[in-house]
XYZ file of C-alpha atoms in Angstrom:
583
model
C -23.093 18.058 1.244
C -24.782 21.122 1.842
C -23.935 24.052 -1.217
C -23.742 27.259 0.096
C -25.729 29.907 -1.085
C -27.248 33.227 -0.327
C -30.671 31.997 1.704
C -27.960 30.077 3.661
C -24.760 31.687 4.466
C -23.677 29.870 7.631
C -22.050 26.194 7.330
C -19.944 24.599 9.510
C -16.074 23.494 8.223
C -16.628 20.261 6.753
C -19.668 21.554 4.465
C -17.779 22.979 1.830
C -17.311 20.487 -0.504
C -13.869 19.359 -1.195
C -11.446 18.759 -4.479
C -10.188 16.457 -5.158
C 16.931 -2.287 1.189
C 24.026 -6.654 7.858
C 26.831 -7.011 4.766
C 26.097 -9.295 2.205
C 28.372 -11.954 3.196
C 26.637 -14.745 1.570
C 28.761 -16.306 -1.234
C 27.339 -20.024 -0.571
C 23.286 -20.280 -1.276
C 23.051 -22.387 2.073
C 23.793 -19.785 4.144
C 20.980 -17.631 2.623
C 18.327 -20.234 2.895
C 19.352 -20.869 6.681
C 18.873 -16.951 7.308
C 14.937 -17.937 5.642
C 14.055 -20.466 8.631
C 12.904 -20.189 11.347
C 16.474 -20.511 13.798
C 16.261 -17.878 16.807
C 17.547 -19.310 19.774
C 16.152 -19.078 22.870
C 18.040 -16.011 23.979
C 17.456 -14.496 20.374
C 13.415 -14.980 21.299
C 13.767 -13.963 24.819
C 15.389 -10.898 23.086
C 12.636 -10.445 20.804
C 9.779 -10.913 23.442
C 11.732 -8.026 25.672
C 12.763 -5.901 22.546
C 10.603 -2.448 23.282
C 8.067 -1.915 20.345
C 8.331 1.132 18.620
C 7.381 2.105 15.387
C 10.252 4.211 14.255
C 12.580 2.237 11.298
C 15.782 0.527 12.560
C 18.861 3.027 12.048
C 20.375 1.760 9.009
C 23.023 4.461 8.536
C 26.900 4.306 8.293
C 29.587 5.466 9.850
C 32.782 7.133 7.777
C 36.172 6.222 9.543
C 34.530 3.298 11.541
C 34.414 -0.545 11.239
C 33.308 -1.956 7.440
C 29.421 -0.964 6.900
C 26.730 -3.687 6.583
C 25.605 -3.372 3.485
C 22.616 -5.051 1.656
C 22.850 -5.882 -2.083
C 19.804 -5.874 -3.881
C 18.466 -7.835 -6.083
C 18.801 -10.040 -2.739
C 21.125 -13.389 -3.055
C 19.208 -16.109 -4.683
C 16.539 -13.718 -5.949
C 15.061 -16.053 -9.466
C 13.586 -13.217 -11.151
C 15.137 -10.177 -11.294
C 14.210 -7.520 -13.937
C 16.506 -7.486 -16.776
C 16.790 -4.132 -16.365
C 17.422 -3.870 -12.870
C 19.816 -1.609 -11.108
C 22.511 -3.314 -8.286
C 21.446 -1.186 -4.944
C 23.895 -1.172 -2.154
C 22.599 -0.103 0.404
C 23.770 1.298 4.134
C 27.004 2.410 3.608
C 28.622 6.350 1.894
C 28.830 5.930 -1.573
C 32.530 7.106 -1.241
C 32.984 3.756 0.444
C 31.293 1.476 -2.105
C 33.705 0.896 -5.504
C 35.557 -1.297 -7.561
C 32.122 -2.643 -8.612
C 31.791 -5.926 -10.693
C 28.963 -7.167 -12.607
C 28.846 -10.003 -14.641
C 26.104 -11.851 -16.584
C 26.893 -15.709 -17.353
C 25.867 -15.108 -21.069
C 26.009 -10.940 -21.244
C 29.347 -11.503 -19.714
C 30.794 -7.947 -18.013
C 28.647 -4.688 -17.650
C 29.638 -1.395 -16.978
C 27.718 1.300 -15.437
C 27.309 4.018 -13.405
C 27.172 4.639 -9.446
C 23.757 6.919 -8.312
C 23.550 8.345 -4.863
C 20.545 7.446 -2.308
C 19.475 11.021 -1.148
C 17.187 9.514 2.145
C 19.667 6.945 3.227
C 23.660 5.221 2.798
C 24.204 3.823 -0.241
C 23.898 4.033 -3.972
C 22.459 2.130 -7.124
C 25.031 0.898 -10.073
C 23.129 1.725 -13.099
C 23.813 -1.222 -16.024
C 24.586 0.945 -19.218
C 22.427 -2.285 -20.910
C 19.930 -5.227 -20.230
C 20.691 -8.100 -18.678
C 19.590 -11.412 -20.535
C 16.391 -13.147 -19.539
C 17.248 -16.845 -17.330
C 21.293 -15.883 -17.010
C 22.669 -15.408 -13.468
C 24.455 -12.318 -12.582
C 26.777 -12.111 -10.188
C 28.052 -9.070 -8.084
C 31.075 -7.822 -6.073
C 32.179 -4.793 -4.332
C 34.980 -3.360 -2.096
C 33.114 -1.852 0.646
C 34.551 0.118 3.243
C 36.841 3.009 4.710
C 40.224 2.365 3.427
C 42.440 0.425 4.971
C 39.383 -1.774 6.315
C 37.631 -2.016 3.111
C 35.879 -5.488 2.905
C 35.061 -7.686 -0.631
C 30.864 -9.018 -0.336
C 29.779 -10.679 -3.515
C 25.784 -11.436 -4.350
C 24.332 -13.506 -7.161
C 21.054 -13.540 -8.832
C 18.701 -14.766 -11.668
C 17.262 -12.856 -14.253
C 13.670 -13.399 -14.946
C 12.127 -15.199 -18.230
C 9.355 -12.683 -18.849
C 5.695 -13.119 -19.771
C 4.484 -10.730 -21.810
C 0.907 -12.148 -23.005
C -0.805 -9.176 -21.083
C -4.376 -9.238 -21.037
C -6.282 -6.847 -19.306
C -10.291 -7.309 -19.458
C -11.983 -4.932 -20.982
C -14.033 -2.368 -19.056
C -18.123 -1.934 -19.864
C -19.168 1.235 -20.953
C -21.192 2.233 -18.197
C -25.191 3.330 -18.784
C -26.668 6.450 -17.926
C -26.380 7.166 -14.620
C -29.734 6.660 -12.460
C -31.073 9.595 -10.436
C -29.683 9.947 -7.147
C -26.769 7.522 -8.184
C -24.527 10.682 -7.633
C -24.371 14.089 -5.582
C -24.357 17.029 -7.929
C -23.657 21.003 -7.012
C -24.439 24.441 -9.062
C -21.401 25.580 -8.449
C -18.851 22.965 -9.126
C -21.264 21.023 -11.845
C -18.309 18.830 -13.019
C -17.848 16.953 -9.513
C -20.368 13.764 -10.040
C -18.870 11.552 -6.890
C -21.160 8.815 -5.549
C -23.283 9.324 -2.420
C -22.135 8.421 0.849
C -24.661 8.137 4.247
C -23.768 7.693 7.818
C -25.342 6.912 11.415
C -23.779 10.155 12.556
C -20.926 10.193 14.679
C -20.933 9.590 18.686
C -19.543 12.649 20.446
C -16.315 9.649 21.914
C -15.600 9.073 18.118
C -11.809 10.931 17.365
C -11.693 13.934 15.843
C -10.494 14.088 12.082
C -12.255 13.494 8.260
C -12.764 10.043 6.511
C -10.307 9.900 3.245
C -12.064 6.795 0.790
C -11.112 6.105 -2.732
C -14.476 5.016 -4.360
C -14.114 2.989 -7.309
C -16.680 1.191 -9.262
C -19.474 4.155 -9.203
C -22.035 4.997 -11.934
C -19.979 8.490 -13.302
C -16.838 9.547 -11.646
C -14.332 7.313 -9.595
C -11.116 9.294 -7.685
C -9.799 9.792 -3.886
C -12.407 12.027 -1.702
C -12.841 13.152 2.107
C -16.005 13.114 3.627
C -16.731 14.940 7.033
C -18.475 12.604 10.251
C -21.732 13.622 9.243
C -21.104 12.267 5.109
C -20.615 16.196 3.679
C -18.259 15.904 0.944
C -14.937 17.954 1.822
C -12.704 17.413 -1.365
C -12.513 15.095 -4.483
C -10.774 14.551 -7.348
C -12.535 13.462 -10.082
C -10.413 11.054 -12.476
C -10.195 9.865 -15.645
C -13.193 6.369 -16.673
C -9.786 4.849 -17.988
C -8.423 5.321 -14.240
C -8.680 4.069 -10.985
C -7.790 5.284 -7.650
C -6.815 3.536 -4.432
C -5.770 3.994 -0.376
C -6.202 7.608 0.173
C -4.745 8.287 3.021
C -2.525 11.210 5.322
C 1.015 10.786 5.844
C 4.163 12.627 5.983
C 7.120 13.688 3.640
C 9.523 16.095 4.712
C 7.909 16.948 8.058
C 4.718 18.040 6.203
C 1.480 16.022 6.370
C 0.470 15.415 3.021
C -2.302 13.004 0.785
C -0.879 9.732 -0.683
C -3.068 7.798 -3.043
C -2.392 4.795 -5.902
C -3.262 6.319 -9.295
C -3.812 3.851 -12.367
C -5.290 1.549 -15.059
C -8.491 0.580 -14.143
C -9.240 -2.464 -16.675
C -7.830 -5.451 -14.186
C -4.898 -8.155 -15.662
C -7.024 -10.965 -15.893
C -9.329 -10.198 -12.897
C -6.374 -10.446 -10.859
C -6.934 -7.058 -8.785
C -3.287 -6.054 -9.354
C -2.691 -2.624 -10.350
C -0.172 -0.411 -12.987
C -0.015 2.782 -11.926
C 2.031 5.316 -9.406
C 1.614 6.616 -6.337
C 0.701 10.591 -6.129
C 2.246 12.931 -3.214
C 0.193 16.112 -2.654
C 0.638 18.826 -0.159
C -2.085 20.594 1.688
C -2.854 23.075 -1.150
C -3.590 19.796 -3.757
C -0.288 20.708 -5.307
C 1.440 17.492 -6.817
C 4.908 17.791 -4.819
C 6.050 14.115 -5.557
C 5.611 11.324 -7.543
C 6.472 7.539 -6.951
C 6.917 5.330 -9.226
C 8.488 1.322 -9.263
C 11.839 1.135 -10.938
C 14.158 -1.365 -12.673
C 11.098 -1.481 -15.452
C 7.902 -2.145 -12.827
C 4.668 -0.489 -12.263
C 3.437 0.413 -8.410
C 0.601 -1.780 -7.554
C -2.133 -0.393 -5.775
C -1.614 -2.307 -2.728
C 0.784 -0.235 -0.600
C 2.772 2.953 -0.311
C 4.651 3.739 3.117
C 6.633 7.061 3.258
C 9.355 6.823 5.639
C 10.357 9.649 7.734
C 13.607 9.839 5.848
C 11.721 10.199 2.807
C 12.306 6.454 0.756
C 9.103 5.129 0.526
C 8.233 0.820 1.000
C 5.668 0.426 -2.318
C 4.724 -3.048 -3.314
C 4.566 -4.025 -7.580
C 3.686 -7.092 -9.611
C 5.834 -9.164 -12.509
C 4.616 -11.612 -14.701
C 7.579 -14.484 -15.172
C 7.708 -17.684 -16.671
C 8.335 -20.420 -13.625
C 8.725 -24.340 -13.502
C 4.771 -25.223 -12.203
C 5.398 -29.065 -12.228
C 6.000 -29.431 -8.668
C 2.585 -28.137 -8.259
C 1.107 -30.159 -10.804
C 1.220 -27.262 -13.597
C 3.549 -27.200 -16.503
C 7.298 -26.652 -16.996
C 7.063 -22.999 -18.593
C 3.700 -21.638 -16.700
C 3.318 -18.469 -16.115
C 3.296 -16.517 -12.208
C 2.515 -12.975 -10.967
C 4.785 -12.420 -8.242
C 4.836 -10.216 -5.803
C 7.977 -7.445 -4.977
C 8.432 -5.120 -2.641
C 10.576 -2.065 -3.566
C 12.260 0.828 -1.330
C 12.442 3.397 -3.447
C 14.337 6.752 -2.640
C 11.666 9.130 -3.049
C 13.669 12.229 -4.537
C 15.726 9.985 -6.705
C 14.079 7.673 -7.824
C 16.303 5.045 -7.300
C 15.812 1.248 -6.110
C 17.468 1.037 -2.511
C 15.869 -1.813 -1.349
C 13.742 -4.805 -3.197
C 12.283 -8.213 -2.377
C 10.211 -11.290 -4.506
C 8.007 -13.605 -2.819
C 9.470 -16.087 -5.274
C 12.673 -17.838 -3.903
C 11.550 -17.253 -0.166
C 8.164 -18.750 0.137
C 7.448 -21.996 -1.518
C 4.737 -22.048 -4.362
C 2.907 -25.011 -2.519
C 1.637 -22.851 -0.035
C -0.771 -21.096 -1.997
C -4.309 -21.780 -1.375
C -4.985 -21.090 -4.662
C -4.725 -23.589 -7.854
C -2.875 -23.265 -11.086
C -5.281 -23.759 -13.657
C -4.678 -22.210 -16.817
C -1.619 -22.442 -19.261
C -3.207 -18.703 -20.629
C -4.031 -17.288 -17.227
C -0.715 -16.204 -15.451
C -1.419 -18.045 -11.652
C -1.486 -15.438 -8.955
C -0.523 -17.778 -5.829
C 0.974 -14.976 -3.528
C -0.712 -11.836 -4.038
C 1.190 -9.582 -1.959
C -1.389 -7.345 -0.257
C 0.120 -4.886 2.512
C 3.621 -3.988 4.193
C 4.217 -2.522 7.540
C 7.825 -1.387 8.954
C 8.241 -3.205 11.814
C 10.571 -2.386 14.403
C 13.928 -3.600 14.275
C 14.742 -3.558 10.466
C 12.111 -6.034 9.666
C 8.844 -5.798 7.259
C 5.808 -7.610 7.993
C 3.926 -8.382 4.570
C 0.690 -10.448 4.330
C -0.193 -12.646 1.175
C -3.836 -13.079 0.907
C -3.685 -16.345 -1.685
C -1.487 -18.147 1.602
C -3.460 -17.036 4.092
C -0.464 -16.001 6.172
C 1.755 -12.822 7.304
C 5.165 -12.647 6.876
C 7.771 -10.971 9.289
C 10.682 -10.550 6.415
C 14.467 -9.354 7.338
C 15.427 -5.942 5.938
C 19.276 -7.278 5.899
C 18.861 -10.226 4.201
C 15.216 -10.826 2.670
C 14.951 -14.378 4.809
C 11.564 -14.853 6.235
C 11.931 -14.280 9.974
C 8.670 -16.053 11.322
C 5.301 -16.851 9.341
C 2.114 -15.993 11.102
C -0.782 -19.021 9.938
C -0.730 -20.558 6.384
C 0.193 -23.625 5.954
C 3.668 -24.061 7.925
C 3.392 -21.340 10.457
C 6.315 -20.372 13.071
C 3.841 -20.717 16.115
C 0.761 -22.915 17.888
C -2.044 -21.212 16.489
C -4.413 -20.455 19.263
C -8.458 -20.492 19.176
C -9.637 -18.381 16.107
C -6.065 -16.977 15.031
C -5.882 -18.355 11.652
C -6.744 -16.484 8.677
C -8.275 -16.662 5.194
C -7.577 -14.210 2.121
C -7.016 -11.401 4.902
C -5.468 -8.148 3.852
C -3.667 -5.299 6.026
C -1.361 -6.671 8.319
C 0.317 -4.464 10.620
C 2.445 -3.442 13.553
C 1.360 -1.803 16.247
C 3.024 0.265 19.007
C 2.089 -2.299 21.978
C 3.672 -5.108 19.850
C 0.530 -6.550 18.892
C -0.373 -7.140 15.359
C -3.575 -6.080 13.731
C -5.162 -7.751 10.592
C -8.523 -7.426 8.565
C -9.238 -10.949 7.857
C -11.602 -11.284 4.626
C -12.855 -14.972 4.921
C -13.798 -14.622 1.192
C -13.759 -15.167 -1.768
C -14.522 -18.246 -1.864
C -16.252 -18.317 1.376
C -14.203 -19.986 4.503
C -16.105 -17.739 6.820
C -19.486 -16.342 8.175
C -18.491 -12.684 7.982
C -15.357 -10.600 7.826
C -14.033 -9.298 11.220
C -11.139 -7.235 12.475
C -8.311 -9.090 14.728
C -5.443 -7.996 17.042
C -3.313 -10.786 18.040
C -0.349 -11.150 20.285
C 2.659 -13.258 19.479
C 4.515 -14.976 22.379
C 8.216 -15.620 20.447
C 9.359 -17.557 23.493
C 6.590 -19.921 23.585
C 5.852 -19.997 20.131
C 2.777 -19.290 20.338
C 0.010 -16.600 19.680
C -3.624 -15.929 20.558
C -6.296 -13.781 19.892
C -7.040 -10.544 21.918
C -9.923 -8.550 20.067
C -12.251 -8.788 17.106
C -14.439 -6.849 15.445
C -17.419 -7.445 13.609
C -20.313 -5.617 11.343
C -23.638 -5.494 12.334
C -25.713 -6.718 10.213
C -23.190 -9.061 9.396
C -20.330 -8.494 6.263
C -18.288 -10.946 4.135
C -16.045 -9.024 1.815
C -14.497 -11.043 -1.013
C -11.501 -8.421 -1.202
C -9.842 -5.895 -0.006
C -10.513 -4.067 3.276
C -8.217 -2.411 6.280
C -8.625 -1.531 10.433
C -6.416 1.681 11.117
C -6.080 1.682 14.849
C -6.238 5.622 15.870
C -4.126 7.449 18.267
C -6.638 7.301 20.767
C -6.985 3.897 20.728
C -10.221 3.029 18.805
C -10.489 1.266 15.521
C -11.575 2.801 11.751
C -12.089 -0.048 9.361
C -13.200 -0.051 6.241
C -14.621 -3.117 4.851
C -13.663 -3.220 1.221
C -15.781 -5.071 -1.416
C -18.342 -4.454 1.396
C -18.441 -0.893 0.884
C -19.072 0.704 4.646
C -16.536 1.854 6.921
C -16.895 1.800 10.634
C -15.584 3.386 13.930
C -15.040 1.009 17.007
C -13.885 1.797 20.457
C -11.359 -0.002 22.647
C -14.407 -2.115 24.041
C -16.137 -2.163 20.535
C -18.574 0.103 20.801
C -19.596 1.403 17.082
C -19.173 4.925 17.521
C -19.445 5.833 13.651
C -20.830 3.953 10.771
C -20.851 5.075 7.247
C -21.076 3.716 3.812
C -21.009 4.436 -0.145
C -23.855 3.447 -2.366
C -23.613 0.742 -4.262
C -22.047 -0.226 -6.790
C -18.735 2.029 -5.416
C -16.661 1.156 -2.814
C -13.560 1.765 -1.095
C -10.271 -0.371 -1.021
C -9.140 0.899 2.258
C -11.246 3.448 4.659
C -8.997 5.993 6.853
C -9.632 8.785 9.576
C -7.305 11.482 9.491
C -7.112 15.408 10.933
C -6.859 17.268 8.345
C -6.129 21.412 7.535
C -5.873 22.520 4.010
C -6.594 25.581 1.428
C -6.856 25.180 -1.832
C -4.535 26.844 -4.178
C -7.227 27.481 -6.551
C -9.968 29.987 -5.687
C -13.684 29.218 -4.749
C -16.231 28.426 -7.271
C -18.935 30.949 -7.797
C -22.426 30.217 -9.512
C -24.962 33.036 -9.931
C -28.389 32.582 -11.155
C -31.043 34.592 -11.328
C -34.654 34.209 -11.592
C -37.967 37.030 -11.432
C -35.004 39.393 -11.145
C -33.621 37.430 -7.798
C -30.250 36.579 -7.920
C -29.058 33.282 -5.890
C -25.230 32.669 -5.584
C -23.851 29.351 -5.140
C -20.639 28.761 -3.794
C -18.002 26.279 -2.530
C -14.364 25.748 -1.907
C -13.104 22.029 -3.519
C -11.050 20.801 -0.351
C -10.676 23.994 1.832
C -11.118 22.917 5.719
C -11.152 25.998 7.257
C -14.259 28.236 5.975
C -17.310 28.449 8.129
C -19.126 30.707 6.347
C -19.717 32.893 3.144
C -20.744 36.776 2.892
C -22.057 38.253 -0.004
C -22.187 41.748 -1.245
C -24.664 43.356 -3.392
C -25.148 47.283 -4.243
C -24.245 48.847 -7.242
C -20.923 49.958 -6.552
C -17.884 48.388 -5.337
């Protein structure tokens, strides 16, 4: 970026450098596993082929004075390892309408507890008043309803068997940082974030910054927004013992605002999950909310979705002890599973929350258990997007597939490649280690398919796909590609902008690209290496600092220079300066 000083007062906006949960009416396990499989019927998918796609969350309110509510019970029916200090959500119906509560533990025998109220949806948490025991099954009933047409749903779970051997590698002390291996500024000498160069940006590219989280760099990791042309508009400088991840806009209670994963940065055994929580801050870099995992988790970095209600979809990680042997591993080995929480942003509370184990089978993984002291990652839970019609679609990277997963019930609506996948797979569909599945408004589906690591293909690429639920079958529409050619052996997203082109960033690969409809590279970009960026995003963005601009004189043979920038503000274009000797 360009520092503004006296011999150059004019700068254009982006120079100034920038700071920083249908009733649960499951009692018999066979009815839950049914809801997993695939079983539309032909007028379900002729329904779902005709069902318009929009993006806004299926209604999941209640009515007072109506028929009984649907309600959804989580921990979800059948779920093997709950937390043992979870909370019992019920959620989609008045909390007024949701008592004579039962909980019971086969060995902790009855709890009590406390009701919570959801303050973005229906529904309220009971709150155990103690633990649960690890391996015991709990079960749960209610009486939910208006009276007089108050209904009884029960639910039933299993409490986890914890592993606790934790073992995060420990991070090198990093040399002295080379020259140029940083950008540096008189008046804001503290901010040390890594360079960043671009092509320069086509006039047909959209409008709006690029929001990166580099990681990885010689002196000072944290979320940052660069302008099209590479100028450094804010960052946030964090902690070497912390990590930040997917910096990106959205909104929370009708205000745009930044949303980034904030954490440990030593990895749990090289696994690339994360411990942490996920920062809200308005467009003044005031903190205005914090998420964080409940019923005893940490956020991982992978994903944070604010709804427009204000809950918030955020994935997290448990270690468990898990019966391996059908998978050639031992009796007691040790898993990371994947969850996916809804978590009431104001509250705090659990409304909503779903394991991988229990509703995919461990012998799809294209991974390999291999070590009695390594905990076997075979899911790895990597992105969630809110589909349409109360559904989530979640993609695994260690199965190579894409889940479309029922918000009522947790059953696994239709699987999209892997290893037993719901449709014909058409020419260059299937995936490998891919990350950031999502919806998109024309009911196509977007994913940023890795290929690596270990290597299954020649580069990385962008797809869209479109799914044919009648027929069963889906093909390919677009891809995308780098020039020269990229394999990234992690992480990496394609954010498809209003106007229709592409923004991807590229991951372990760290460069970041603009595409159009016809994929034409109107923009390319990328940090120096080692840093790069977990996600890439484009975003408009409008914000003033709450803290004032930094000011650097210096004066030499009786000239004075000032120095002078404004960490984040959007809006300046230019600085005047005053000199005389009075006010």
């Amino acid at each position: 970026m360009r520092e503004t000083h006296r011999h150059a007062t004019t700068a254009r906006r982006n120079s100034q450098i920038g700071w920083i949960p249908r009733p649960i009416q499951v009692a018999l396990l066979a009815v839950l596993l049914i809801s997993m499989a695939w079983s539309l019927t032909a007028a379900d998918r002729r329904a779902l082929a005709n069902a318009p796609r929009s993006l806004a969350p299926a209604d999941r309110s209640a009515t007072a004075g109506a028929a009984p509510p649907t309600v959804t019970i989580s921990p979800l029916p059948g779920t093997r390892d709950a937390s043992p200090v979870t909370q019992i959500s019920f959620l989609g119906a008045p909390p007024s309408e949701i008592r004579d509560v039962s909980v019971t533990g086969s060995r902790s025998g009855t709890h009590s507890g406390g009701m919570r109220a959801y303050a973005s949806a229906p529904g309220a948490s009971f709150l155990p008043s103690r633990r649960f025991q690890e391996g015991e099954q709990v079960t749960v009933t209610a009486l939910v309803g208006p009276a007089g047409s108050a209904r009884r749903v029960a639910s039933s779970f299993t409490v986890a068997r914890h592993d606790f051997a934790f073992h995060f590698v420990p991070l090198r002390a990093p040399g002295p940082p080379k020259p140029g291996s940083f950008q540096s500024f008189v008046s804001a000498a503290s901010l040390k974030p890594p360079p960043t160069s671009t092509s320069g940006e086509s006039p047909q590219a959209a409008a709006g910054d690029i929001f990166l989280a580099p990681r990885h760099s010689p002196t000072q990791d944290g979320p940052m927004i660069i302008d099209g042309s590479g100028n450094l508009v804010w960052f946030k400088p964090l902690p070497s013992s912390e990590g930040a991840m997917d910096l990106k806009v959205q909104s929370y209670e009708g205000k745009p605002v930044l949303v980034w994963w904030q954490g440990s940065n030593a990895p749990l055994f090289q696994l690339g999950l994360g411990f942490g929580v996920d920062e809200v801050y308005d467009a003044s870099y005031r903190r205005v909310a914090e998420i964080r995992a409940g019923n005893g988790y940490w956020a991982d970095l992978h994903e944070v979705q604010i709804t427009p209600q204000g809950s918030a979809f955020i994935t997290a990680d448990t270690l468990v002890r898990a019966d391996l042997s059908s998978v050639g591993g031992y009796r007691e080995g040790s898993i990371s599973d994947g969850v996916v929480q809804e978590v009431d942003v104001k509250t705090g509370l659990v409304m909503f929350e779903w394991h991988a184990l229990g509703h995919v089978a461990l012998g799809d993984s294209f991974t390999h258990y291999t070590s009695p002291g390594n905990p076997w990652d075979w899911f790895h839970l990597n992105s969630v997007s809110l589909g349409p019609r109360g559904d989530l679609l979640l993609s695994a990277r260690n199965t190579w597939c894409v889940y479309d997963v029922s918000l009522a019930n947790g059953g696994v609506l239709w699987r999209l490649g892997g290893k037993k996948p719901s449709f014909h797979m058409g020419s260059g569909t299937g995936t490998a280690w891919q990350h950031n599945a999502r919806f998109q408004p024309d009911g196509t589906i977007t994913i940023f398919d890795d290929g690596a690591a270990p290597k299954e293909h020649s580069q990385s690429r962008v797809i869209r796909e479109q799914l044919d639920p009648a027929h069963r079958s889906v093909k390919l529409l677009d891809r995308y590609v780098h020039t020269p050619s990229l394999l990234s052996g992690s992480q990496g997203n394609d954010q498809v902008l209003p106007n229709g082109d592409s923004f991807v960033g590229w991951g372990s690969e760290p460069y970041f690209t603009e595409y159009s409809p016809t994929g034409q590279v109107l923009f390319d970009g990328h940090l120096q290496s080692p840093a790069q960026s977990y996600r890439a995003y484009k975003f408009p963005w409008n914000a003033t600092p709450y803290y004032p601009p930094a000011i650097t004189v210096r004066t030499t043979n009786g000239k004075a220079t000032v120095y002078a920038s404004w960490n984040g503000a959007t809006n300046v274009t230019q600085w005047r300066v005053l000199a005389g000797n009075d006010p």
